[in-house]
Short mmCIF file of C-alpha atoms and ligand atoms in Angstrom, two decimals:
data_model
loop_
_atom_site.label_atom_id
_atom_site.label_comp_id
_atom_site.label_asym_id
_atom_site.label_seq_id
_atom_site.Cartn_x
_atom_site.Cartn_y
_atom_site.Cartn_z
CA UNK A 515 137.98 95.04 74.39
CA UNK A 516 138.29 91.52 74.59
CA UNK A 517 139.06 90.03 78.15
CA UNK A 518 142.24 88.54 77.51
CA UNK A 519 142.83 86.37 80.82
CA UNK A 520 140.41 83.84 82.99
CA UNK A 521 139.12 82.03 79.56
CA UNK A 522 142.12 79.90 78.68
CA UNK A 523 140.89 76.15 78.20
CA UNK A 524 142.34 74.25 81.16
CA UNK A 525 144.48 71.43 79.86
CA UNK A 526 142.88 67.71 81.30
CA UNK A 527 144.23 64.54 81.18
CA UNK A 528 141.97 61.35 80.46
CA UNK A 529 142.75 58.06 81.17
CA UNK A 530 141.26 54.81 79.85
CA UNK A 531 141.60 51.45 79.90
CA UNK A 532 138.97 50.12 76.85
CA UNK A 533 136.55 51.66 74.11
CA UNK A 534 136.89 55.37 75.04
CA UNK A 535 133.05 56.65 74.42
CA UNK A 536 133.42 59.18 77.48
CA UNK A 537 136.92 60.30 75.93
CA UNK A 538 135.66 60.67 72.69
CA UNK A 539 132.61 62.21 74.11
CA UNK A 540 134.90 64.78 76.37
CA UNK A 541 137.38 65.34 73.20
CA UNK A 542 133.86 66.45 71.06
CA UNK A 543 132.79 68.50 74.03
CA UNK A 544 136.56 70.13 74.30
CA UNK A 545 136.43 71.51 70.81
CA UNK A 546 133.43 73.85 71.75
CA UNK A 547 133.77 77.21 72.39
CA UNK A 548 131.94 77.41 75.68
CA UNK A 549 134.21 74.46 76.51
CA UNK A 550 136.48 75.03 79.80
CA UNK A 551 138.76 72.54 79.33
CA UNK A 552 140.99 71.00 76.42
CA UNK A 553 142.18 66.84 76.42
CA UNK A 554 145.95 67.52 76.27
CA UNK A 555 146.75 64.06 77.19
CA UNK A 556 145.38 60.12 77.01
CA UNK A 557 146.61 57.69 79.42
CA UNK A 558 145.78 53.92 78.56
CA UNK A 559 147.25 51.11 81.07
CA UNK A 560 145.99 48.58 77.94
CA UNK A 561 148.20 48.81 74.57
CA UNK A 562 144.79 47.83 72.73
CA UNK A 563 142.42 49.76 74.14
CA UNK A 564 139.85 51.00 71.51
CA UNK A 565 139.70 54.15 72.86
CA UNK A 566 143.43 55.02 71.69
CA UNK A 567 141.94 55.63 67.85
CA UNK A 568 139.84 58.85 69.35
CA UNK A 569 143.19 60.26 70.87
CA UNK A 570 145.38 59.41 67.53
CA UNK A 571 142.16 61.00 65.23
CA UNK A 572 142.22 63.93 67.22
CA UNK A 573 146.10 64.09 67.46
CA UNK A 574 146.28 63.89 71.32
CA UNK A 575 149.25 63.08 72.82
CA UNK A 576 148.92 59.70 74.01
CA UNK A 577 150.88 57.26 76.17
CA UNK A 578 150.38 53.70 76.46
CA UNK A 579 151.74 52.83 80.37
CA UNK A 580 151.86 49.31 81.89
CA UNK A 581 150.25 49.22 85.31
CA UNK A 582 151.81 45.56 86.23
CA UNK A 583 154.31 47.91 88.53
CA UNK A 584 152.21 50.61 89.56
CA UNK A 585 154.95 52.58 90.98
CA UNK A 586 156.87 52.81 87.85
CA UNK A 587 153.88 53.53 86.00
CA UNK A 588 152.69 56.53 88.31
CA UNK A 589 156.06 57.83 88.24
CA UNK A 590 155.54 57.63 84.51
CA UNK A 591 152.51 59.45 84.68
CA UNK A 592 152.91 61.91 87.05
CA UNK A 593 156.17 63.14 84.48
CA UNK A 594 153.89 62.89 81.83
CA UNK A 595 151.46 65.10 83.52
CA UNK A 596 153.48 67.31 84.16
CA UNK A 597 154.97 67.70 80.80
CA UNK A 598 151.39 68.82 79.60
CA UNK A 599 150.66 71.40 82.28
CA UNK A 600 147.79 68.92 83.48
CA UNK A 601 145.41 70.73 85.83
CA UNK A 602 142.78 67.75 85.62
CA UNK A 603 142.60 64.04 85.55
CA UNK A 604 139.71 62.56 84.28
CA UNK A 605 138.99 58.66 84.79
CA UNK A 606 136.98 57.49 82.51
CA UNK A 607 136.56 53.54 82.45
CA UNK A 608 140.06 53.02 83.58
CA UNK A 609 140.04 50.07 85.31
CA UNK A 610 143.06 50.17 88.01
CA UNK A 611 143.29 51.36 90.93
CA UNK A 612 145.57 54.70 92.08
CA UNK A 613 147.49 54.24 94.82
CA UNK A 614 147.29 56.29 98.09
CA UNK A 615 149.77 58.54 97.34
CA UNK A 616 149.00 58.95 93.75
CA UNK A 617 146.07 59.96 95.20
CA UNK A 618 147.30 62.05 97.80
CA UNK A 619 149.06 64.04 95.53
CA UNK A 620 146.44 65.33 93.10
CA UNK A 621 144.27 65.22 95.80
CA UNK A 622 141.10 67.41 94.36
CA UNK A 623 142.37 67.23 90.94
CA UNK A 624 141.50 63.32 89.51
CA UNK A 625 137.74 62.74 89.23
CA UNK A 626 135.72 59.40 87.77
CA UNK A 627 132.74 58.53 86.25
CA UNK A 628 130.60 55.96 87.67
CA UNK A 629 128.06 53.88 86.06
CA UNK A 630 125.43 53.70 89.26
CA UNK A 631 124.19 56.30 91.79
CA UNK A 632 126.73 56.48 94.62
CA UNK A 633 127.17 55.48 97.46
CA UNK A 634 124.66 52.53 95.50
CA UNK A 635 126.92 49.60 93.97
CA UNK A 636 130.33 50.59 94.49
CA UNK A 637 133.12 48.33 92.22
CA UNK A 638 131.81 46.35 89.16
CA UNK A 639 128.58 44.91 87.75
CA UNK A 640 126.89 47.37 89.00
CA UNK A 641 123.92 47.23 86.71
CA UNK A 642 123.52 43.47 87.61
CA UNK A 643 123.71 44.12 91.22
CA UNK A 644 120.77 46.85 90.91
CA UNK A 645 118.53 44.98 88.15
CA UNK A 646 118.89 41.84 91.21
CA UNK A 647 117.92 43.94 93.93
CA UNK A 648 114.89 45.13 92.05
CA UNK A 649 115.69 49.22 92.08
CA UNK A 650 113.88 51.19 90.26
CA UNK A 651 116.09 53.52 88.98
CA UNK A 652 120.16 53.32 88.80
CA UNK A 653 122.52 56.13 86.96
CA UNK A 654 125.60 57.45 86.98
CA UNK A 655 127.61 59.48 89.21
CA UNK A 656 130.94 61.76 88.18
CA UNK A 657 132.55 61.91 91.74
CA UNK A 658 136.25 63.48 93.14
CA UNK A 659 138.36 60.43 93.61
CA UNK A 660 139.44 59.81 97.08
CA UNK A 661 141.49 56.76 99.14
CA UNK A 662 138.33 54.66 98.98
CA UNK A 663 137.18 53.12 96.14
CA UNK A 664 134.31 55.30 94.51
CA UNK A 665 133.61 57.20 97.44
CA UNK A 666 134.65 59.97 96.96
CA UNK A 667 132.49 63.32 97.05
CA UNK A 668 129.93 63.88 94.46
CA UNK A 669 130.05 66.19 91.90
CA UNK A 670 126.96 65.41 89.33
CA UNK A 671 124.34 62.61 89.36
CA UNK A 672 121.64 61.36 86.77
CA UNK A 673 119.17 59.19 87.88
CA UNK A 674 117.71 56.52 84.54
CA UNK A 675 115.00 54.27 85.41
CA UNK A 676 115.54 50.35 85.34
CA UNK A 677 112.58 49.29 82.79
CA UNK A 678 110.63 45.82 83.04
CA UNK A 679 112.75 42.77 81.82
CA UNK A 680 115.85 45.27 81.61
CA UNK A 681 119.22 43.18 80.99
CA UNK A 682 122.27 44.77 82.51
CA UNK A 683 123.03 45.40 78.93
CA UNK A 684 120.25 47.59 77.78
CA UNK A 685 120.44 49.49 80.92
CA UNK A 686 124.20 49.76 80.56
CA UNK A 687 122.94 51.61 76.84
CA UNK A 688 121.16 53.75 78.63
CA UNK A 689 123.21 55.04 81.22
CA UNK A 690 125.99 55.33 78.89
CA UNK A 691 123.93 57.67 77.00
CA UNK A 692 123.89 59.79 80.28
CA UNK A 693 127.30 59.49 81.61
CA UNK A 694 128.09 61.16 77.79
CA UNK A 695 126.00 64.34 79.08
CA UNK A 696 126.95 64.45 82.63
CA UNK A 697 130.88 64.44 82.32
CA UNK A 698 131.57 67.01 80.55
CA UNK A 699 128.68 69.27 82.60
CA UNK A 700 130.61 68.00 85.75
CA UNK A 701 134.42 68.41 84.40
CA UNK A 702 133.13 71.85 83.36
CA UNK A 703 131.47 72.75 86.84
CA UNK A 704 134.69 71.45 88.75
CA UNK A 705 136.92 73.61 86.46
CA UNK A 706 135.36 77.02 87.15
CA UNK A 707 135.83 76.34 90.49
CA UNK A 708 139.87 75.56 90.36
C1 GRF B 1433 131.57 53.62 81.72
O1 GRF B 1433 130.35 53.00 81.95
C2 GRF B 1433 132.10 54.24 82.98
O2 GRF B 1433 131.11 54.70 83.84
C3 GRF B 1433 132.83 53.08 83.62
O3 GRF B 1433 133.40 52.38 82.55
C4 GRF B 1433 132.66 52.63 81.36
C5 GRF B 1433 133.64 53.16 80.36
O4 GRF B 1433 133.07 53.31 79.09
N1 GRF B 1433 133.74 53.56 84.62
P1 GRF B 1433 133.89 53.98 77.91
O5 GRF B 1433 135.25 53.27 77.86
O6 GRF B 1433 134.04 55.42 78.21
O7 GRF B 1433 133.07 53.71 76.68
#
């Protein structure tokens, strides 16, 4: 007989601030079968974010919310989240910052993809910062988000090798190509654990 409990998709939120690949990429991911979660809900802080087609295509419910008062916009949120039974929140490329007691609040329940390998290159232009300091190999990291910017504890890492004459763009390419795999591996490990 079919086991009718313990395989329900859990219901994730994503947010985004620009063009959405990771979202699009979790959405694709979401529709499998072996899939553990579903995207019930898209969070944008930017009203022109490109990422905002992938949630209307897939009919997601999607909310535009101004950050500019990040109080009203978390309260926002948080009602929105609840609405949709959210059990994750996934970051993906949204580009403000939570505050404490956001935080503190779904504490173990928001996580973030990060284009370098943590604790390496914290913050922004991180594939500049690596490519200058010579590394040979940068990544990406999908981490729990904690009170401190990307440090929180890691979930999955993928290491990509910086090539000869790289430009922060190719590499960028590259990892981009990785963080696609690694998110929804990491979203998926986190779940079966909640
Ligand atoms: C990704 O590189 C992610 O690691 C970073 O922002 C970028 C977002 O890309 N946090 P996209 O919007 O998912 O295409």
């Amino acid at each position: 007989m079919q086991k009718l409990t313990g395989n329900k998709k859990k219901n994730v939120a994503v947010f985004i601030s620009g063009n959405g690949s990771n979202l699009k990429n979790l959405i694709n991911h979401s529709l499998k079968k072996k899939s553990k979660f579903k995207v019930c809900l898209v969070i944008s802080n930017n009203s022109k974010a490109k990422g905002l087609y992938f949630a209307k295509k897939f009919n997601i419910k999607n909310k535009i919310i101004k950050y500019s008062n990040i109080k009203i916009a978390e309260k926002k949120a948080i009602l929105e989240l609840k609405k949709n039974n959210i059990k994750l929140i996934c970051l993906a490329g949204f580009m403000k910052i939570l505050s404490k007691s956001f935080i503190k609040k779904f504490c173990g329940k928001i996580i973030n993809i990060h284009p370098s390998l943590l604790p390496k290159y914290k913050g922004l232009n991180t594939h500049q910062r690596a490519i200058n300091n010579n590394e040979r190999y940068s990544g990406c990291s999908v981490h729990y988000v904690n009170q401190k910017l990307d440090s929180g504890k890691i979930i999955l890492q993928k290491k990509v090798k910086i090539l000869k004459n790289d430009t922060s763009k190719k590499l960028a390419k590259r990892i981009l190509k990785q963080e696609h795999l690694l998110f929804p591996k990491a979203l998926n490990k986190v779940l079966s654990s909640l």
